[in-house]
CSV table of C-alpha atoms and ligand atoms in Angstrom, one decimal:
chain,number,residue,atom,x,y,z
T,1,MET,CA,19.4,2.8,-21.0
T,2,THR,CA,17.4,5.9,-20.1
T,3,VAL,CA,17.8,8.4,-18.1
T,4,ALA,CA,15.5,9.6,-15.4
T,5,LYS,CA,14.2,12.9,-13.9
T,6,ALA,CA,13.6,11.4,-10.0
T,7,ARG,CA,13.3,12.6,-6.7
T,8,ALA,CA,15.8,11.8,-3.8
T,9,VAL,CA,16.3,11.9,-0.4
T,10,ASP,CA,20.2,11.9,0.8
T,11,GLY,CA,19.6,10.6,4.8
T,12,PRO,CA,16.8,10.0,7.5
T,13,ASP,CA,16.5,13.6,8.4
T,14,LYS,CA,17.2,15.6,4.7
T,15,PRO,CA,14.8,17.5,2.5
T,16,PHE,CA,13.6,15.7,-0.9
T,17,ARG,CA,16.1,17.0,-3.5
T,18,VAL,CA,16.6,17.0,-7.8
T,19,ALA,CA,17.4,13.6,-9.0
T,20,GLU,CA,19.2,12.1,-12.6
T,21,ILE,CA,18.3,8.3,-12.1
T,22,LYS,CA,19.6,5.6,-15.0
T,23,ARG,CA,16.8,2.6,-15.5
T,24,ARG,CA,18.8,-0.2,-16.8
T,25,ASP,CA,18.5,-0.7,-21.1
T,26,LEU,CA,15.3,-3.4,-21.9
T,27,ASP,CA,16.5,-7.2,-21.7
T,28,LEU,CA,14.1,-9.7,-23.8
T,29,HIS,CA,11.5,-9.4,-21.4
T,30,ASP,CA,11.6,-5.4,-19.7
T,31,VAL,CA,9.3,-3.4,-20.4
T,32,LEU,CA,9.6,0.6,-19.6
T,33,ILE,CA,6.8,2.5,-18.3
T,34,GLU,CA,7.1,5.9,-18.8
T,35,ILE,CA,5.0,6.7,-14.7
T,36,LYS,CA,2.7,9.6,-14.9
T,37,TYR,CA,2.2,9.6,-11.4
T,38,ALA,CA,3.5,8.1,-8.1
T,39,GLY,CA,1.4,8.3,-4.7
T,40,ILE,CA,2.0,8.8,-1.0
T,41,CYS,CA,2.6,5.5,0.6
T,42,HIS,CA,3.2,5.8,4.7
T,43,SER,CA,6.2,3.1,4.6
T,44,ASP,CA,7.7,6.0,2.0
T,45,ILE,CA,8.5,7.6,4.6
T,46,HIS,CA,9.7,5.0,7.3
T,47,THR,CA,12.3,3.4,5.1
T,48,ALA,CA,13.0,7.9,4.5
T,49,HIS,CA,14.1,7.9,7.5
T,50,GLY,CA,16.0,4.8,7.9
T,51,GLU,CA,12.9,3.3,10.8
T,52,TRP,CA,12.6,0.3,9.2
T,53,GLY,CA,16.9,-0.3,9.3
T,54,GLU,CA,19.6,1.5,7.6
T,55,VAL,CA,18.8,2.6,3.8
T,56,ASN,CA,21.7,3.1,1.2
T,57,TYR,CA,21.2,7.1,0.8
T,58,PRO,CA,20.6,8.9,-1.7
T,59,LEU,CA,16.9,6.7,-2.1
T,60,VAL,CA,13.8,7.2,-4.6
T,61,PRO,CA,11.0,5.7,-2.8
T,62,GLY,CA,7.6,5.0,-4.2
T,63,HIS,CA,6.0,2.0,-5.0
T,64,GLU,CA,2.4,3.2,-6.3
T,65,ILE,CA,3.3,3.4,-10.0
T,66,ALA,CA,0.7,4.3,-13.0
T,67,GLY,CA,2.3,5.1,-16.4
T,68,ILE,CA,2.3,3.8,-20.0
T,69,VAL,CA,4.3,1.7,-21.8
T,70,THR,CA,7.0,3.5,-23.8
T,71,ASP,CA,8.9,0.5,-25.5
T,72,VAL,CA,9.4,-3.3,-25.3
T,73,GLY,CA,12.1,-5.7,-24.9
T,74,SER,CA,12.4,-7.9,-27.9
T,75,GLU,CA,10.1,-11.3,-26.5
T,76,VAL,CA,7.7,-9.1,-24.0
T,77,THR,CA,4.6,-10.5,-24.6
T,78,LYS,CA,1.4,-9.5,-22.3
T,79,TYR,CA,2.4,-5.2,-22.8
T,80,LYS,CA,2.9,-3.1,-26.2
T,81,VAL,CA,3.5,0.4,-26.3
T,82,GLY,CA,0.8,2.6,-25.1
T,83,ASP,CA,-0.8,-0.2,-22.4
T,84,ARG,CA,-1.3,1.6,-19.0
T,85,VAL,CA,0.4,0.0,-16.1
T,86,GLY,CA,1.0,-0.8,-12.6
T,87,VAL,CA,4.2,-1.5,-10.1
T,88,GLY,CA,3.2,-1.6,-6.8
T,89,CYS,CA,6.3,-3.0,-4.3
T,90,MET,CA,8.1,-5.8,-5.7
T,91,VAL,CA,9.7,-5.7,-9.3
T,92,ASP,CA,10.7,-9.3,-9.2
T,93,SER,CA,11.1,-12.5,-7.4
T,94,CYS,CA,13.1,-15.6,-7.9
T,95,GLY,CA,9.9,-16.8,-9.9
T,96,ASP,CA,10.5,-20.7,-8.0
T,97,CYS,CA,10.1,-21.8,-4.7
T,98,GLU,CA,7.0,-23.1,-3.6
T,99,ASN,CA,5.5,-19.2,-2.5
T,100,CYS,CA,5.9,-17.5,-6.0
T,101,ARG,CA,4.9,-21.2,-8.1
T,102,LYS,CA,1.7,-20.4,-6.3
T,103,GLY,CA,1.7,-16.3,-6.7
T,104,GLU,CA,2.2,-15.0,-3.5
T,105,GLU,CA,5.3,-14.0,-4.8
T,106,GLN,CA,5.8,-11.1,-2.6
T,107,TYR,CA,6.7,-13.7,0.6
T,108,CYS,CA,9.3,-15.2,-2.5
T,109,LEU,CA,11.4,-18.1,0.5
T,110,LYS,CA,14.7,-15.5,-1.3
T,111,GLY,CA,13.4,-12.4,-1.1
T,112,ASN,CA,11.9,-10.5,-3.6
T,113,VAL,CA,12.8,-7.1,-4.8
T,114,PRO,CA,11.5,-4.2,-3.3
T,115,THR,CA,10.5,-1.6,-6.3
T,116,TYR,CA,13.3,0.8,-3.9
T,117,ALA,CA,15.6,0.6,-1.2
T,118,GLY,CA,16.0,-3.2,-3.3
T,119,VAL,CA,18.6,-5.1,-5.1
T,120,ASP,CA,18.0,-6.1,-8.0
T,121,LYS,CA,19.0,-9.9,-9.9
T,122,TYR,CA,22.1,-7.1,-12.0
T,123,GLY,CA,22.9,-6.3,-8.2
T,124,GLU,CA,22.0,-2.6,-8.8
T,125,PRO,CA,19.8,-0.4,-6.0
T,126,THR,CA,16.4,-0.2,-6.7
T,127,GLN,CA,15.4,3.3,-7.3
T,128,GLY,CA,11.3,3.7,-7.3
T,129,GLY,CA,8.2,6.3,-8.7
T,130,TYR,CA,9.1,9.8,-7.7
T,131,SER,CA,10.4,9.7,-11.2
T,132,THR,CA,9.9,10.0,-14.4
T,133,HIS,CA,10.9,5.8,-16.0
T,134,ILE,CA,11.5,2.2,-15.0
T,135,VAL,CA,12.0,-0.3,-16.1
T,136,VAL,CA,10.6,-3.4,-15.1
T,137,THR,CA,10.4,-7.3,-15.6
T,138,GLU,CA,7.2,-8.2,-17.3
T,139,ASP,CA,6.0,-10.2,-14.9
T,140,PHE,CA,5.7,-8.0,-12.7
T,141,VAL,CA,4.3,-5.2,-14.7
T,142,VAL,CA,-0.1,-5.0,-14.0
T,143,ARG,CA,-3.0,-3.4,-16.5
T,144,ILE,CA,-4.9,-0.6,-15.2
T,145,PRO,CA,-8.6,-0.8,-16.5
T,146,ASP,CA,-9.4,1.9,-18.7
T,147,SER,CA,-11.8,2.6,-16.5
T,148,ILE,CA,-9.5,4.1,-14.2
T,149,GLU,CA,-8.1,6.7,-14.3
T,150,LEU,CA,-4.2,6.8,-13.6
T,151,ASP,CA,-4.0,9.5,-10.9
T,152,VAL,CA,-5.9,7.3,-8.9
T,153,ALA,CA,-4.8,4.0,-9.9
T,154,ALA,CA,-1.2,4.5,-9.0
T,155,PRO,CA,-2.5,4.5,-4.8
T,156,LEU,CA,-4.4,0.5,-5.6
T,157,LEU,CA,-0.6,-0.6,-6.3
T,158,CYS,CA,0.1,-0.2,-2.6
T,159,ALA,CA,-2.8,0.9,-0.7
T,160,GLY,CA,-5.4,-1.1,-2.9
T,161,ILE,CA,-3.6,-4.1,-2.7
T,162,THR,CA,-2.8,-4.3,0.7
T,163,THR,CA,-6.0,-3.8,2.3
T,164,TYR,CA,-7.6,-6.0,-0.9
T,165,SER,CA,-5.6,-9.6,-0.1
T,166,PRO,CA,-6.2,-9.9,3.9
T,167,LEU,CA,-9.8,-8.9,3.1
T,168,ASN,CA,-10.2,-11.6,0.4
T,169,HIS,CA,-7.9,-14.4,2.5
T,170,TRP,CA,-9.9,-14.0,5.6
T,171,GLY,CA,-13.3,-14.0,3.9
T,172,ALA,CA,-15.2,-10.1,4.2
T,173,GLY,CA,-18.5,-10.4,3.3
T,174,PRO,CA,-21.7,-10.9,3.7
T,175,GLY,CA,-22.7,-11.2,6.8
T,176,LYS,CA,-18.6,-10.3,8.9
T,177,LYS,CA,-18.8,-7.5,10.9
T,178,VAL,CA,-15.0,-5.7,9.4
T,179,ALA,CA,-12.9,-3.0,12.0
T,180,VAL,CA,-11.1,-0.9,9.9
T,181,VAL,CA,-8.1,0.8,12.5
T,182,GLY,CA,-6.8,4.5,11.7
T,183,LEU,CA,-8.8,6.0,8.0
T,184,GLY,CA,-5.6,6.9,6.5
T,185,GLY,CA,-4.6,5.9,3.0
T,186,LEU,CA,-4.8,2.5,3.2
T,187,GLY,CA,-7.2,2.4,5.9
T,188,HIS,CA,-9.8,4.3,3.4
T,189,MET,CA,-8.9,1.8,0.8
T,190,ALA,CA,-10.4,-1.3,3.2
T,191,VAL,CA,-13.6,0.7,4.2
T,192,LYS,CA,-14.5,0.8,0.5
T,193,ILE,CA,-13.2,-2.9,0.0
T,194,ALA,CA,-14.9,-4.4,2.5
T,195,HIS,CA,-17.7,-2.6,1.6
T,196,ALA,CA,-18.2,-3.5,-1.9
T,197,MET,CA,-16.8,-6.6,-1.1
T,198,GLY,CA,-20.1,-6.9,0.9
T,199,ALA,CA,-19.8,-7.1,4.9
T,200,GLU,CA,-20.4,-4.9,7.5
T,201,VAL,CA,-17.5,-1.4,8.1
T,202,THR,CA,-16.3,-0.1,10.7
T,203,VAL,CA,-14.1,2.7,11.3
T,204,LEU,CA,-11.9,3.3,14.4
T,205,SER,CA,-10.1,6.3,14.4
T,206,GLN,CA,-8.7,8.1,16.9
T,207,THR,CA,-12.0,10.7,16.7
T,208,LEU,CA,-14.6,11.8,14.9
T,209,SER,CA,-13.2,14.4,12.6
T,210,LYS,CA,-13.0,12.6,9.6
T,211,LYS,CA,-16.4,10.4,10.2
T,212,GLU,CA,-18.2,11.9,7.2
T,213,ASP,CA,-15.7,10.9,4.9
T,214,GLY,CA,-16.2,7.1,6.5
T,215,LEU,CA,-19.6,6.8,6.0
T,216,GLN,CA,-19.4,7.8,2.7
T,217,PHE,CA,-16.6,5.0,1.9
T,218,GLY,CA,-19.3,3.4,3.0
T,219,ALA,CA,-18.8,2.6,6.2
T,220,ASP,CA,-22.0,1.2,8.2
T,221,ASN,CA,-19.9,3.0,11.7
T,222,TYR,CA,-17.5,5.1,13.8
T,223,TYR,CA,-15.9,5.5,16.5
T,224,ALA,CA,-13.2,7.2,17.9
T,225,THR,CA,-10.5,4.9,20.0
T,226,SER,CA,-9.7,8.3,21.8
T,227,ASP,CA,-13.4,7.6,23.9
T,228,GLU,CA,-12.6,4.6,26.2
T,229,GLU,CA,-16.4,3.9,26.0
T,230,THR,CA,-15.8,3.0,22.3
T,231,PHE,CA,-13.6,-0.4,24.3
T,232,LYS,CA,-16.9,-1.6,26.2
T,233,LYS,CA,-19.4,-0.8,23.8
T,234,LEU,CA,-17.7,-2.8,20.9
T,235,ALA,CA,-16.3,-5.6,22.9
T,236,GLY,CA,-16.4,-9.0,21.1
T,237,SER,CA,-17.7,-7.4,17.9
T,238,PHE,CA,-15.9,-7.9,15.5
T,239,ASP,CA,-15.3,-11.4,12.8
T,240,LEU,CA,-12.0,-9.5,11.7
T,241,ILE,CA,-9.9,-6.5,12.3
T,242,ILE,CA,-7.1,-5.0,10.1
T,243,ASN,CA,-5.4,-2.5,11.7
T,244,THR,CA,-3.8,0.6,9.3
T,245,VAL,CA,-2.1,2.4,12.1
T,246,SER,CA,1.4,3.3,11.0
T,247,ALA,CA,2.6,3.9,15.0
T,248,LYS,CA,2.6,1.8,18.4
T,249,ILE,CA,-0.8,1.1,19.6
T,250,ASP,CA,-2.2,-1.3,22.1
T,251,ILE,CA,-2.9,-4.6,20.5
T,252,SER,CA,-4.2,-5.6,23.5
T,253,ALA,CA,-7.3,-3.8,23.5
T,254,TYR,CA,-8.4,-4.0,19.5
T,255,LEU,CA,-7.9,-7.4,20.4
T,256,SER,CA,-10.6,-7.3,23.3
T,257,LEU,CA,-12.7,-6.7,19.7
T,258,LEU,CA,-12.4,-9.4,18.6
T,259,ALA,CA,-16.0,-12.2,17.8
T,260,LEU,CA,-14.7,-15.6,19.1
T,261,ASP,CA,-12.2,-17.0,16.6
T,262,GLY,CA,-11.9,-13.1,14.9
T,263,THR,CA,-8.5,-12.5,13.0
T,264,LEU,CA,-7.2,-9.2,13.9
T,265,VAL,CA,-4.5,-8.4,10.4
T,266,ASN,CA,-1.7,-6.0,11.6
T,267,VAL,CA,-1.3,-4.6,8.0
T,268,GLY,CA,1.1,-1.3,10.0
T,269,ALA,CA,4.0,-1.8,10.6
T,270,PRO,CA,5.3,0.6,12.8
T,271,ALA,CA,9.0,-0.3,13.7
T,272,GLU,CA,8.5,-0.9,17.9
T,273,PRO,CA,6.8,-4.3,18.0
T,274,LEU,CA,3.3,-4.7,19.6
T,275,ALA,CA,3.4,-5.9,23.1
T,276,VAL,CA,0.4,-8.8,23.6
T,277,ASN,CA,-1.6,-9.4,26.5
T,278,VAL,CA,-2.0,-13.5,25.7
T,279,PHE,CA,-5.7,-13.1,27.5
T,280,SER,CA,-7.3,-11.1,24.6
T,281,LEU,CA,-5.8,-14.1,22.3
T,282,ILE,CA,-6.9,-17.0,24.6
T,283,GLY,CA,-10.0,-15.7,25.7
T,284,HIS,CA,-11.8,-16.4,22.3
T,285,ARG,CA,-9.7,-18.0,20.5
T,286,ARG,CA,-8.6,-15.4,18.9
T,287,SER,CA,-5.9,-14.9,16.0
T,288,PHE,CA,-3.4,-12.0,15.6
T,289,ALA,CA,-1.9,-12.3,11.7
T,290,GLY,CA,0.0,-9.8,9.7
T,291,SER,CA,0.1,-9.7,5.7
T,292,MET,CA,2.6,-8.1,3.3
T,293,ILE,CA,1.0,-6.0,0.2
T,294,GLY,CA,-0.6,-9.2,-2.3
T,295,GLY,CA,0.9,-12.6,-5.2
T,296,ILE,CA,0.7,-9.8,-8.5
T,297,ARG,CA,-1.6,-12.5,-9.7
T,298,GLU,CA,-3.9,-11.0,-7.2
T,299,THR,CA,-2.7,-7.4,-7.4
T,300,GLN,CA,-4.4,-7.6,-11.0
T,301,GLU,CA,-7.7,-9.2,-9.7
T,302,MET,CA,-8.3,-7.0,-7.0
T,303,LEU,CA,-7.2,-3.9,-9.7
T,304,ASN,CA,-10.7,-5.8,-11.8
T,305,PHE,CA,-12.4,-5.9,-8.8
T,306,CYS,CA,-11.7,-2.1,-8.0
T,307,ALA,CA,-13.4,-1.7,-11.5
T,308,GLU,CA,-16.4,-3.8,-11.5
T,309,HIS,CA,-17.4,-2.0,-8.3
T,310,ASN,CA,-15.9,1.7,-9.5
T,311,ILE,CA,-14.0,2.0,-6.6
T,312,VAL,CA,-10.8,4.3,-6.4
T,313,PRO,CA,-9.1,6.2,-3.7
T,314,SER,CA,-9.4,9.2,-2.5
T,315,ILE,CA,-6.2,11.9,-3.8
T,316,GLU,CA,-4.5,15.0,-3.3
T,317,VAL,CA,-2.5,15.4,-6.6
T,318,ILE,CA,0.4,17.4,-5.8
T,319,SER,CA,3.9,18.6,-7.8
T,320,ALA,CA,7.0,17.6,-7.1
T,321,ASP,CA,7.9,19.9,-4.6
T,322,GLN,CA,5.5,19.5,-2.6
T,323,ILE,CA,6.9,16.1,-1.2
T,324,ASP,CA,8.3,17.0,1.9
T,325,GLU,CA,5.2,18.8,2.8
T,326,ALA,CA,2.8,15.8,2.0
T,327,TYR,CA,5.6,13.3,4.5
T,328,GLU,CA,4.6,16.4,7.7
T,329,ARG,CA,0.8,15.5,6.9
T,330,VAL,CA,1.1,12.3,6.3
T,331,LEU,CA,2.8,12.1,9.8
T,332,ALA,CA,0.2,14.4,11.4
T,333,SER,CA,-2.4,12.3,9.9
T,334,ASP,CA,-3.4,14.8,7.7
T,335,VAL,CA,-4.0,13.6,4.6
T,336,LYS,CA,-7.5,12.8,2.2
T,337,TYR,CA,-6.8,10.1,1.8
T,338,ARG,CA,-3.7,9.6,-0.2
T,339,PHE,CA,-1.5,12.4,-1.6
T,340,VAL,CA,-0.6,11.4,-5.4
T,341,ILE,CA,3.0,13.0,-7.1
T,342,ASP,CA,2.5,14.7,-10.9
T,343,THR,CA,5.1,13.3,-12.0
T,344,SER,CA,5.1,15.9,-15.4
T,345,THR,CA,6.6,17.9,-12.5
T,346,MET,CA,9.4,16.3,-12.5
P,401,LIG,P1,-1.4,6.6,6.7
P,401,LIG,O1,-2.2,7.3,5.4
P,401,LIG,O2,-0.6,8.0,7.6
P,401,LIG,O3,-2.8,6.2,8.0
P,401,LIG,C1,-2.4,6.4,9.1
P,401,LIG,C2,-3.5,6.2,9.9
P,401,LIG,O4,-3.4,5.6,10.5
P,401,LIG,C3,-3.9,8.0,9.8
P,401,LIG,O5,-4.2,8.4,9.0
P,401,LIG,C4,-4.3,7.7,11.5
P,401,LIG,O6,-5.5,7.8,11.1
P,401,LIG,C5,-4.3,6.2,11.7
P,401,LIG,N1,-2.4,6.9,12.8
P,401,LIG,C6,-1.6,7.3,12.6
P,401,LIG,N2,-1.0,7.4,14.0
P,401,LIG,C7,-1.4,7.0,15.2
P,401,LIG,C8,-0.9,6.3,16.4
P,401,LIG,N3,-0.4,7.1,16.5
P,401,LIG,N4,-1.7,6.5,16.8
P,401,LIG,C9,-3.7,5.6,16.1
P,401,LIG,N5,-3.6,5.9,15.3
P,401,LIG,C10,-2.7,7.1,14.5
P,401,LIG,O7,-0.5,5.4,6.6
P,401,LIG,P2,-1.2,4.7,5.3
P,401,LIG,O8,0.1,4.7,4.2
P,401,LIG,O9,-1.7,3.9,5.7
P,401,LIG,O10,0.1,3.2,5.6
P,401,LIG,C11,-0.1,2.6,7.4
P,401,LIG,C12,0.8,1.7,7.6
P,401,LIG,O11,0.7,0.7,6.5
P,401,LIG,C13,2.2,2.4,7.5
P,401,LIG,O12,3.0,1.7,8.8
P,401,LIG,C14,2.5,2.0,6.6
P,401,LIG,O13,4.0,0.9,6.4
P,401,LIG,C15,1.7,-0.2,7.1
P,401,LIG,N6,1.9,-0.4,5.3
P,401,LIG,C16,1.6,-2.2,4.8
P,401,LIG,C17,2.1,-2.5,4.3
P,401,LIG,C18,2.0,-4.0,3.8
P,401,LIG,O14,2.3,-5.2,2.9
P,401,LIG,N7,1.4,-3.6,5.1
P,401,LIG,C19,1.9,-1.8,2.9
P,401,LIG,C20,1.6,-0.8,3.2
P,401,LIG,C21,1.8,0.0,3.9
P,401,LIG,P3,-7.1,8.0,11.2
P,401,LIG,O15,-6.7,9.8,11.5
P,401,LIG,O16,-7.6,8.0,10.9
P,401,LIG,O17,-7.4,8.0,13.4
P,402,LIG,ZN1,3.0,1.1,0.6
């Protein structure tokens, strides 16, 4: 057993505190990872605040994990001590259902085991990456390419794959007009990846305050959604819209920006329902879809794609004492563009 230093929260309105958590002894296929960096995803905040339903506190969030393998179980074949690895939003699945066999473990028919706020196959609550160590079965570990530093690798494990997967699935590429709603952690990755895929990229942000950054990330166009003119001007424009907004928005207004046969994919996950005016769909045979992270094979593919195209997130590294402050700033849309915890400060 390994005792890891961690940061935990005890309730929806509670601050983070120092904690110690136990990581299990290595099973045959387990890998022990010394976590170096952990990203802060808005999903951590939704969960820690209890917005998505009941949580068993104390909770250690964190599903954007980058570190080094320090020990391996006796039958591990994929990794060895010293390897640079990552862990994302899930740490296990049944491995046997139709979806798992397709490599879509995130859609496991028996439910995947989330990296935190879940229960593992031993019946123990899972605790996430705001900690110094984690034990994960080798099948849910990915390899970080040598050219990607560990601090910038961390956000790829959720923000990267959650945007890569729908861009890939819905065919973002040359000749496709893609809009990204919300320029936060996910949104800025969506811009960089869609640009590298060859699509024409438009950012739809609340204001123009981050326009220069957006264009530098690879956007071709940038509009403020607070300006009514934006919706008139862009009506019927896009083949694909990726909505990364963490709050409830008027989704019908955004659906009206899709061209014939266009798709709006919601990756943002506010707890409140989004009301759809069906006329915004039927007029141009539009689709309203959702997408959740990506499978393990696709996560590795995304990391390799990012290495090949020199794509890394834009991050602000913080110490463990700054997590509460970082949450406040994310909630105020004051994040450029992902907070990453240096776990040596745990
Ligand atoms: P984030 O960094 O906070 O980015 C969200 C962005 O949405 C903000 O930067 C802001 O962009 C915009 N926004 C926030 N509040 C808004 C409001 N009231 N009206 C309009 N726009 C608003 O969050 P994130 O980490 O990227 O996560 C985004 C969402 O995706 C969260 O709900 C998270 O839980 C979810 N998520 C889903 C998956 C999945 O698998 N589907 C995976 C990870 C995260 P501007 O300042 O540019 O307007
Ligand atoms: Zn996430």
